[in-house]
Amino acid sequence: MLRNLLALRQIAQRTISTTSRRHFENKVPEKQKLFQEDNGMPVHLKGGTSDALLYRATMALTVGGTAYAIYLLAMAAFPKKQN
């Protein structure tokens, strides 16, 4: 029983260590420096150009959706008269 347990543990360790072939560089310290830097920018824009584009797209969709909702409410509140 003990032999089987040791063999199973050895196989498990071997598979875990050989399956992670890709080693990624830890970029967390770099990102922490970037986001903690006091440069007057809001944190949601510190990521660069992609953050700025996402922010602008979100704002455009929000303003457009709000305008469309107000338009639909106005159309519902003042329906066309049928003759």
XYZ file of N, CA and C in Angstrom:
249
model
N 0.828 -1.193 0.000
C 0.000 0.000 0.000
C 0.870 1.254 0.000
N 1.894 1.254 0.850
C 2.781 2.407 0.923
C 3.546 2.586 -0.383
N 3.932 1.464 -0.988
C 4.651 1.518 -2.252
C 3.776 2.142 -3.340
N 2.496 1.751 -3.380
C 1.573 2.310 -4.367
C 1.369 3.808 -4.157
N 1.276 4.205 -2.893
C 1.101 5.616 -2.594
C 2.312 6.430 -3.027
N 3.525 5.906 -2.775
C 4.741 6.600 -3.188
C 4.844 6.666 -4.709
N 4.482 5.575 -5.374
C 4.531 5.554 -6.833
C 3.537 6.571 -7.418
N 2.343 6.638 -6.830
C 1.332 7.585 -7.294
C 1.799 9.026 -7.075
N 2.406 9.283 -5.925
C 2.916 10.625 -5.636
C 4.022 11.001 -6.623
N 4.895 10.050 -6.930
C 5.995 10.321 -7.849
C 5.464 10.618 -9.256
N 4.473 9.862 -9.684
C 3.873 10.084 -11.005
C 3.194 11.455 -11.052
N 2.484 11.795 -9.970
C 1.792 13.083 -9.921
C 2.794 14.229 -9.965
N 3.888 14.132 -9.251
C 4.896 15.185 -9.266
C 5.535 15.312 -10.638
N 5.769 14.189 -11.279
C 6.393 14.212 -12.597
C 5.463 14.877 -13.610
N 4.169 14.530 -13.567
C 3.252 15.112 -14.545
C 3.058 16.601 -14.307
N 3.009 17.007 -13.064
C 2.832 18.430 -12.788
C 4.051 19.225 -13.248
N 5.230 18.717 -12.984
C 6.426 19.470 -13.344
C 6.686 19.468 -14.851
N 6.282 18.428 -15.564
C 6.545 18.394 -17.000
C 5.437 19.056 -17.814
N 4.263 19.249 -17.226
C 3.181 19.849 -18.009
C 3.331 21.356 -18.131
N 4.013 21.994 -17.214
C 4.166 23.449 -17.313
C 5.453 23.769 -18.069
N 5.411 23.634 -19.364
C 6.590 23.879 -20.191
C 6.791 25.356 -20.471
N 5.702 26.090 -20.496
C 5.793 27.522 -20.772
C 6.039 28.256 -19.458
N 7.067 29.058 -19.447
C 7.347 29.868 -18.276
C 7.153 31.327 -18.658
N 6.220 31.967 -17.981
C 5.907 33.353 -18.275
C 6.642 34.263 -17.306
N 7.013 35.414 -17.812
C 7.679 36.399 -16.975
C 6.643 37.090 -16.087
N 6.984 37.264 -14.826
C 6.089 37.924 -13.888
C 6.147 39.431 -14.120
N 5.042 39.997 -14.609
C 4.996 41.420 -14.924
C 4.249 42.230 -13.867
N 3.891 41.597 -12.780
C 3.113 42.277 -11.747
C 3.871 43.466 -11.149
N 5.165 43.330 -10.790
C 5.854 44.501 -10.223
C 5.887 45.705 -11.174
N 6.044 45.451 -12.470
C 6.035 46.545 -13.444
C 4.666 47.235 -13.487
N 3.608 46.432 -13.484
C 2.254 46.989 -13.519
C 1.950 47.750 -12.236
N 2.442 47.244 -11.096
C 2.228 47.949 -9.838
C 2.891 49.323 -9.868
N 4.099 49.395 -10.389
C 4.784 50.690 -10.500
C 3.993 51.637 -11.390
N 3.508 51.120 -12.514
C 2.762 51.942 -13.465
C 1.495 52.505 -12.839
N 0.727 51.657 -12.158
C -0.559 52.096 -11.639
C -0.440 52.878 -10.339
N 0.658 52.745 -9.605
C 0.828 53.483 -8.362
C 1.561 54.805 -8.564
N 2.039 55.045 -9.769
C 2.742 56.283 -10.073
C 1.781 57.471 -9.965
N 2.213 58.524 -9.288
C 1.367 59.698 -9.096
C 1.654 60.704 -10.211
N 0.931 60.557 -11.323
C 1.139 61.457 -12.456
C -0.125 62.230 -12.823
N -1.118 62.201 -11.950
C -2.337 62.964 -12.175
C -3.345 62.315 -13.099
N -3.020 61.158 -13.660
C -3.956 60.469 -14.543
C -4.883 59.585 -13.715
N -6.146 59.463 -14.113
C -7.031 58.527 -13.433
C -6.557 57.090 -13.682
N -6.822 56.220 -12.723
C -6.293 54.861 -12.803
C -6.856 54.089 -14.002
N -8.054 54.438 -14.435
C -8.645 53.707 -15.558
C -8.056 54.115 -16.902
N -7.166 55.112 -16.919
C -6.515 55.514 -18.162
C -5.004 55.274 -18.154
N -4.480 54.746 -17.066
C -3.034 54.559 -16.954
C -2.504 53.408 -17.802
N -3.371 52.591 -18.342
C -2.942 51.444 -19.143
C -2.474 51.801 -20.536
N -2.708 53.033 -20.969
C -2.224 53.446 -22.276
C -3.336 53.698 -23.270
N -2.992 53.541 -24.546
C -3.910 53.847 -25.641
C -5.139 52.954 -25.635
N -4.939 51.674 -25.356
C -6.088 50.757 -25.364
C -7.090 51.121 -24.280
N -6.606 51.554 -23.117
C -7.518 51.984 -22.062
C -8.285 53.232 -22.482
N -7.609 54.159 -23.131
C -8.264 55.384 -23.580
C -9.336 55.068 -24.627
N -9.028 54.163 -25.554
C -10.015 53.785 -26.571
C -11.215 53.082 -25.947
N -10.962 52.176 -25.024
C -12.066 51.491 -24.346
C -12.925 52.476 -23.559
N -12.271 53.429 -22.901
C -13.000 54.438 -22.128
C -13.884 55.279 -23.044
N -13.324 55.722 -24.164
C -14.104 56.564 -25.090
C -15.253 55.782 -25.723
N -14.997 54.521 -26.068
C -16.065 53.692 -26.643
C -17.179 53.469 -25.620
N -16.805 53.237 -24.373
C -17.800 53.043 -23.317
C -18.621 54.312 -23.118
N -17.964 55.465 -23.104
C -18.680 56.727 -22.925
C -19.617 56.994 -24.105
N -19.146 56.709 -25.323
C -19.982 56.930 -26.508
C -21.218 56.025 -26.470
N -21.022 54.769 -26.129
C -22.163 53.848 -26.040
C -23.118 54.258 -24.926
N -22.584 54.750 -23.819
C -23.429 55.180 -22.709
C -24.256 56.405 -23.086
N -23.614 57.395 -23.688
C -24.331 58.610 -24.093
C -25.339 58.271 -25.189
N -24.929 57.474 -26.156
C -25.840 57.086 -27.226
C -27.031 56.284 -26.711
N -26.776 55.358 -25.808
C -27.863 54.566 -25.235
C -28.819 55.401 -24.413
N -28.273 56.359 -23.664
C -29.124 57.248 -22.865
C -29.992 58.113 -23.768
N -29.396 58.660 -24.821
C -30.162 59.481 -25.764
C -31.259 58.658 -26.439
N -30.944 57.449 -26.816
C -31.935 56.581 -27.462
C -33.065 56.221 -26.496
N -32.723 55.970 -25.240
C -33.748 55.651 -24.240
C -34.672 56.844 -24.012
N -34.096 58.048 -23.956
C -34.922 59.256 -23.790
C -35.820 59.455 -25.006
N -35.277 59.214 -26.206
C -36.074 59.322 -27.438
C -37.244 58.343 -27.409
N -36.975 57.085 -27.022
C -38.057 56.094 -26.981
C -39.099 56.438 -25.924
N -38.658 56.971 -24.790
C -39.617 57.394 -23.765
C -40.486 58.536 -24.269
N -39.884 59.479 -24.999
C -40.651 60.588 -25.560
C -41.657 60.075 -26.596
N -41.262 59.136 -27.419
C -42.172 58.581 -28.430
C -43.322 57.812 -27.760
N -43.034 57.167 -26.644
C -44.074 56.432 -25.923
C -45.017 57.399 -25.196
N -44.461 58.502 -24.712
C -45.278 59.468 -23.970
C -46.172 60.280 -24.894
N -45.731 60.535 -26.108
C -46.496 61.329 -27.055
C -46.728 60.525 -28.339
N -47.642 59.575 -28.308
C -47.858 58.751 -29.512
C -48.510 59.563 -30.628
N -48.337 59.092 -31.855
C -48.948 59.766 -33.014
C -50.451 59.544 -32.977
N -51.171 60.588 -33.347
C -52.639 60.484 -33.378
C -53.059 59.774 -34.663
N -53.951 58.823 -34.501
C -54.456 58.122 -35.697
C -55.736 58.796 -36.150
N -55.844 59.074 -37.462
C -57.018 59.741 -38.020
C -58.060 58.779 -38.453
